[in-house]
Coordinates of C-alpha atoms and ligand atoms in Angstrom, one line a residue:
M1 CA 89.0 83.0 107.2
K2 CA 91.5 83.5 104.3
V3 CA 91.3 86.8 102.5
V4 CA 93.1 87.7 99.2
V5 CA 93.8 91.3 98.3
R6 CA 95.4 92.9 95.3
A7 CA 97.1 96.3 95.9
P8 CA 98.7 98.5 93.3
S9 CA 102.1 100.0 93.6
N10 CA 102.1 103.8 93.2
I11 CA 104.3 106.4 91.6
A12 CA 104.8 109.6 93.5
F13 CA 104.7 112.8 91.5
I14 CA 105.6 114.8 94.6
K15 CA 107.7 112.6 96.7
Y16 CA 108.1 111.4 100.3
W17 CA 111.8 111.6 101.3
G18 CA 112.5 112.3 105.0
K19 CA 110.4 111.7 108.1
K20 CA 109.3 113.9 110.9
N21 CA 108.7 110.8 113.1
E22 CA 110.7 107.8 112.1
K23 CA 108.9 105.2 114.1
L24 CA 105.4 106.4 113.2
R25 CA 106.5 107.1 109.6
I26 CA 105.1 110.6 109.7
P27 CA 106.6 112.3 106.7
A28 CA 108.3 115.7 106.5
N29 CA 106.0 116.7 103.7
S30 CA 102.7 115.8 102.0
S31 CA 103.0 113.8 98.7
I32 CA 100.9 113.2 95.6
S33 CA 100.8 109.9 93.6
M34 CA 99.0 107.8 91.1
N35 CA 98.2 104.1 91.6
L36 CA 99.5 101.8 88.9
S37 CA 97.4 99.2 87.1
D38 CA 100.1 96.8 86.1
A39 CA 102.5 96.8 89.0
Y40 CA 100.8 95.1 92.0
T41 CA 101.0 92.7 94.8
E42 CA 98.5 90.0 95.6
T43 CA 98.5 88.8 99.2
S44 CA 96.5 86.3 101.1
V45 CA 96.4 86.3 104.9
E46 CA 94.9 83.6 107.2
F47 CA 95.2 83.5 111.0
K48 CA 95.5 79.9 112.0
K49 CA 95.3 78.3 115.4
I50 CA 97.8 75.5 114.5
L51 CA 100.7 77.8 113.6
S52 CA 103.5 78.3 116.1
D53 CA 105.0 81.3 114.2
D54 CA 104.0 83.6 111.4
L55 CA 104.7 82.0 108.0
V56 CA 105.6 84.5 105.3
I57 CA 106.2 83.4 101.7
I58 CA 106.9 86.1 99.1
D59 CA 107.3 85.2 95.4
G60 CA 107.6 81.5 96.4
K61 CA 110.4 82.2 98.9
K62 CA 110.1 81.7 102.7
I63 CA 111.0 85.0 104.4
D64 CA 113.1 85.2 107.5
G65 CA 115.2 87.8 109.4
K66 CA 114.5 91.5 109.4
E67 CA 112.0 91.4 106.6
K68 CA 109.9 88.9 108.4
E69 CA 110.2 90.8 111.7
R70 CA 108.8 93.9 110.0
I71 CA 105.8 91.9 108.7
G72 CA 105.4 90.3 112.1
R73 CA 105.3 93.7 113.7
H74 CA 102.6 94.8 111.3
L75 CA 100.6 91.7 112.0
N76 CA 100.9 92.4 115.7
L77 CA 99.2 95.8 115.2
I78 CA 96.3 94.0 113.6
R79 CA 96.2 91.2 116.2
K80 CA 96.2 93.8 118.9
M81 CA 93.3 95.7 117.3
A82 CA 91.3 92.5 116.8
R83 CA 92.3 91.0 120.1
I84 CA 93.4 87.7 118.5
N85 CA 96.6 85.9 119.2
F86 CA 96.9 83.4 116.3
F87 CA 99.8 83.4 114.0
A88 CA 99.2 84.1 110.3
E89 CA 100.0 82.5 107.0
V90 CA 100.9 85.2 104.5
L91 CA 101.4 84.3 100.8
S92 CA 102.4 87.2 98.6
K93 CA 103.3 87.6 95.0
N94 CA 104.6 90.7 93.1
N95 CA 104.2 90.9 89.4
F96 CA 107.3 93.1 89.1
P97 CA 111.0 92.8 90.3
K98 CA 111.3 93.4 94.0
G99 CA 113.7 96.0 95.4
A100 CA 114.5 97.7 92.0
G101 CA 112.8 101.1 92.7
I102 CA 109.3 100.0 91.9
A103 CA 107.7 100.4 95.3
S104 CA 107.1 96.8 96.4
S105 CA 106.9 97.9 100.0
A106 CA 104.0 100.2 99.0
S107 CA 101.9 97.6 97.3
G108 CA 103.1 94.9 99.8
F109 CA 102.1 96.7 103.0
A110 CA 98.8 98.0 101.5
A111 CA 97.8 94.4 100.5
L112 CA 99.0 93.0 103.8
T113 CA 97.0 95.6 105.7
L114 CA 93.7 95.1 104.0
A115 CA 94.0 91.3 103.8
G116 CA 95.2 91.1 107.5
V117 CA 92.4 93.4 108.8
K118 CA 89.7 91.5 106.9
A119 CA 91.1 88.1 107.9
A120 CA 91.1 89.3 111.5
G121 CA 87.4 90.2 111.2
L122 CA 87.9 93.9 111.6
N123 CA 85.9 96.6 109.7
L124 CA 88.0 99.8 109.3
S125 CA 87.3 102.9 107.3
E126 CA 89.5 103.8 104.3
K127 CA 91.2 106.5 106.4
E128 CA 92.0 104.0 109.2
L129 CA 93.3 101.5 106.7
S130 CA 95.6 104.1 105.2
V131 CA 96.9 105.1 108.6
L132 CA 97.6 101.4 109.4
A133 CA 99.3 100.8 106.1
R134 CA 101.5 103.9 106.7
L135 CA 102.8 102.3 109.9
G136 CA 104.1 99.3 107.8
S137 CA 105.6 101.5 105.0
G138 CA 105.0 105.2 104.5
S139 CA 104.2 105.0 100.8
A140 CA 101.8 102.1 101.3
C141 CA 99.2 104.5 102.7
R142 CA 98.9 105.9 99.2
S143 CA 98.0 102.5 97.7
I144 CA 94.8 102.2 99.7
P145 CA 92.6 104.9 98.1
D146 CA 91.7 105.0 94.3
G147 CA 93.3 106.9 91.5
F148 CA 95.2 110.1 92.1
V149 CA 96.0 110.4 95.7
E150 CA 97.3 112.9 98.3
W151 CA 99.0 111.8 101.5
K152 CA 98.4 114.6 104.0
K153 CA 101.5 114.7 106.2
G154 CA 99.4 115.5 109.3
S155 CA 100.8 116.3 112.7
K156 CA 100.1 113.0 114.5
S157 CA 99.6 109.4 113.5
S158 CA 95.8 109.5 113.2
D159 CA 95.8 112.5 110.8
S160 CA 98.7 111.3 108.5
Y161 CA 96.8 109.4 105.8
A162 CA 96.1 109.3 102.1
Y163 CA 92.8 110.0 100.3
S164 CA 91.7 110.0 96.7
L165 CA 92.0 113.4 94.9
K166 CA 90.6 112.1 91.6
S167 CA 89.2 108.7 90.4
P168 CA 91.1 106.5 88.0
E169 CA 88.8 107.6 85.1
Y170 CA 89.4 111.3 85.7
W171 CA 92.5 111.7 83.5
D172 CA 93.9 109.1 81.0
I173 CA 97.6 109.6 81.6
R174 CA 100.0 106.7 81.6
D175 CA 103.1 105.8 83.6
I176 CA 105.5 103.6 81.5
I177 CA 108.0 102.0 83.8
V178 CA 111.3 101.3 82.0
V179 CA 113.2 98.7 83.9
V180 CA 117.0 99.1 83.4
G181 CA 118.1 97.3 86.6
E182 CA 116.5 94.4 88.4
K183 CA 118.9 93.9 91.3
S184 CA 117.8 94.8 94.8
K185 CA 119.2 98.1 95.9
K186 CA 122.1 98.4 98.3
V187 CA 120.5 101.0 100.5
G188 CA 116.8 100.5 101.2
S189 CA 114.3 103.4 101.5
T190 CA 113.9 103.2 105.2
E191 CA 117.7 103.8 105.6
G192 CA 117.7 106.4 102.9
H193 CA 115.0 108.5 104.6
K194 CA 117.2 108.8 107.7
E195 CA 120.0 110.3 105.6
A196 CA 117.9 112.9 103.9
T197 CA 118.5 115.6 106.6
S198 CA 122.2 115.4 106.1
S199 CA 122.0 117.0 102.7
P200 CA 122.7 120.7 102.7
F201 CA 119.7 121.1 100.3
Y202 CA 117.2 119.3 102.4
K203 CA 115.8 122.4 104.2
A204 CA 115.4 124.2 100.9
R205 CA 113.6 121.3 99.5
I206 CA 111.1 121.0 102.4
S207 CA 110.5 124.8 102.4
E208 CA 109.1 124.6 98.9
M209 CA 106.9 121.6 99.3
D210 CA 103.6 123.2 100.3
K211 CA 103.8 125.4 97.1
K212 CA 104.7 122.4 94.9
I213 CA 101.7 120.4 96.3
A214 CA 99.3 123.4 95.6
D215 CA 100.8 123.8 92.1
I216 CA 100.5 120.2 91.1
K217 CA 96.9 119.9 92.5
L218 CA 96.0 122.9 90.3
A219 CA 97.6 121.3 87.2
L220 CA 95.7 118.1 88.0
K221 CA 92.4 120.1 88.4
N222 CA 93.0 121.8 85.1
K223 CA 94.3 118.7 83.4
D224 CA 97.3 120.9 82.3
F225 CA 99.7 118.2 81.2
T226 CA 102.6 120.5 80.4
K227 CA 102.5 122.2 83.8
F228 CA 101.9 118.8 85.5
G229 CA 104.9 117.2 83.7
R230 CA 107.3 120.0 84.4
I231 CA 106.5 119.9 88.1
V232 CA 106.9 116.1 88.1
E233 CA 110.3 116.2 86.4
E234 CA 111.7 119.1 88.5
E235 CA 110.6 117.3 91.7
A236 CA 112.3 114.0 90.8
I237 CA 115.6 115.8 90.1
N238 CA 115.2 117.8 93.3
M239 CA 114.7 114.6 95.4
H240 CA 117.7 112.9 93.7
T241 CA 119.9 116.0 94.4
V242 CA 119.1 115.6 98.1
M243 CA 119.9 111.8 97.8
M244 CA 123.2 112.4 96.0
T245 CA 124.3 115.1 98.5
S246 CA 123.4 113.2 101.6
K247 CA 126.2 111.9 103.8
P248 CA 127.0 109.2 102.7
P249 CA 125.7 110.0 99.2
L250 CA 123.0 107.8 97.6
F251 CA 123.3 107.3 93.9
Y252 CA 120.4 105.4 92.6
W253 CA 120.9 106.1 88.9
L254 CA 122.7 103.9 86.4
P255 CA 124.2 105.2 83.2
K256 CA 121.1 104.0 81.4
T257 CA 118.9 106.0 83.7
L258 CA 120.6 109.2 82.5
E259 CA 120.6 108.1 78.9
I260 CA 116.8 107.7 79.0
M261 CA 116.2 110.9 80.8
Q262 CA 118.1 112.7 78.0
S263 CA 116.2 110.8 75.3
I264 CA 112.9 112.0 76.9
T265 CA 114.1 115.6 76.7
T266 CA 115.0 115.1 73.1
W267 CA 111.6 113.5 72.2
R268 CA 109.9 116.4 73.9
E269 CA 111.8 119.0 72.0
A270 CA 110.7 117.1 68.8
G271 CA 107.1 117.4 69.8
L272 CA 106.4 114.1 71.7
E273 CA 105.4 115.4 75.1
T274 CA 106.7 113.1 77.7
Y275 CA 108.2 113.6 81.2
F276 CA 110.1 111.4 83.6
T277 CA 110.2 110.7 87.2
I278 CA 112.4 108.3 89.2
D279 CA 112.0 106.7 92.6
A280 CA 114.7 105.2 94.9
G281 CA 116.1 103.0 92.2
P282 CA 117.5 103.2 88.6
N283 CA 114.2 102.7 86.7
I284 CA 112.6 105.5 84.8
H285 CA 108.9 106.2 84.9
V286 CA 107.8 107.9 81.6
I287 CA 104.7 110.0 82.0
C288 CA 102.7 110.5 78.8
R289 CA 99.2 111.0 77.4
S290 CA 97.3 107.8 76.4
K291 CA 97.4 108.8 72.7
D292 CA 101.3 108.8 72.7
V293 CA 101.8 105.4 74.4
R294 CA 102.5 103.4 71.2
K295 CA 105.0 106.0 70.0
V296 CA 106.8 106.1 73.3
K297 CA 106.9 102.3 73.6
T298 CA 108.4 101.9 70.1
K299 CA 111.1 104.4 71.0
L300 CA 111.9 102.7 74.3
E301 CA 112.1 99.3 72.6
K302 CA 114.9 100.6 70.4
I303 CA 117.1 101.5 73.4
Q304 CA 119.6 98.8 74.2
G305 CA 119.7 97.7 77.8
V306 CA 116.0 98.2 78.5
K307 CA 115.0 95.0 80.3
K308 CA 111.3 95.5 80.6
I309 CA 108.6 98.0 79.8
I310 CA 105.5 98.1 82.0
I311 CA 102.6 100.3 80.8
N312 CA 100.3 101.5 83.6
R313 CA 97.0 103.2 83.6
V314 CA 95.7 105.0 86.6
S315 CA 94.3 102.3 89.0
K316 CA 92.0 101.8 91.9
G317 CA 93.5 101.2 95.3
A318 CA 93.7 98.0 97.3
R319 CA 90.9 95.6 96.7
I320 CA 89.6 92.3 98.1
V321 CA 89.7 89.7 95.3
K322 CA 88.6 86.7 97.3
Ligands
2P0_1 C1 107.8 108.0 97.4 N1 109.8 106.8 98.0 O1 107.2 109.1 97.7 C2 109.3 108.0 97.6 C3 110.1 108.5 96.5 C4 111.1 106.5 97.3 C5 111.4 107.7 96.5 O2 108.3 106.4 99.6 O3 110.6 103.7 105.4 O4 109.5 102.5 101.3 O5 108.9 102.1 104.4 O6 108.2 104.5 105.1 O7 107.7 104.2 101.8 C6 110.0 104.9 99.6 O8 109.9 104.9 101.0 O9 109.8 104.1 103.2 C7 109.3 106.1 99.1 P1 109.3 103.6 104.6 P2 109.1 103.8 101.8 O10 107.3 107.1 96.8

């Protein structure tokens, strides 16, 4: 049976950077995110008797080497659970540039997990799907449930999973992705996570995480956009400080990244309330209220060097489409 799934990428407001258990992808801290309506992966999976190896095609390109091995290991987990030994045909398409700091591994592994599980004839709960997606890529566990999501760090594999804090309809805020670089990054997230502990600021970061999570959950509960935005911005700068002070240092920003960060601060001072966050890449995510989207878009379009603008509402999690 062939199953097609669409899974959203997600943007973390409180971020995952550093693992307690590398192999099981158990994070050092819990994280909070929102699923993105217009940055997603669509993946079909079919286990076929005639195949002599897994066949993986992403964005029209046959995948080999390490990337394919990682996908094969994930399919092995599913095959083991379902007690099947057929290889799979995996066809996957992203509607955004891969490897540029928009989490393609999050939407990719969330889609692969749900499509693979269904194609193998398994019936798993949302929690079990989230745990399984996490084993493929940590942030993928947050693309399984709907809307605003918390990934509880947990203490063992079975209790490190994401669940929905609020539905997509709860709060009409937007995440505008401003693409300033489309090339794949030199150091991938999995490598980056390993370096986090080498920053002298890592321990300080982790010690504040429980409070940050509690604070942002309260801001979300109260729909306090100002408090929410301030926490989001401080958190992004905090994570990038750890990245930049790791050994070797990781600089994900481009000059344009900083230019847009500064513009956002200026707009805010002039009364247009927007905040930024940045993942492991150069692109900026502008967080704003729905009523301000047009204004923000017009301003962004005037900035030279902006390659693409993607406006996201809060989205549902991974869904079967066929
Ligand atoms: C996040 N990032 O919370 C953070 C913010 C990047 C910066 O999760 O090794 O691709 O596959 O578990 O999930 C990127 O890390 O790492 C990430 P793996 P992943 O969204």
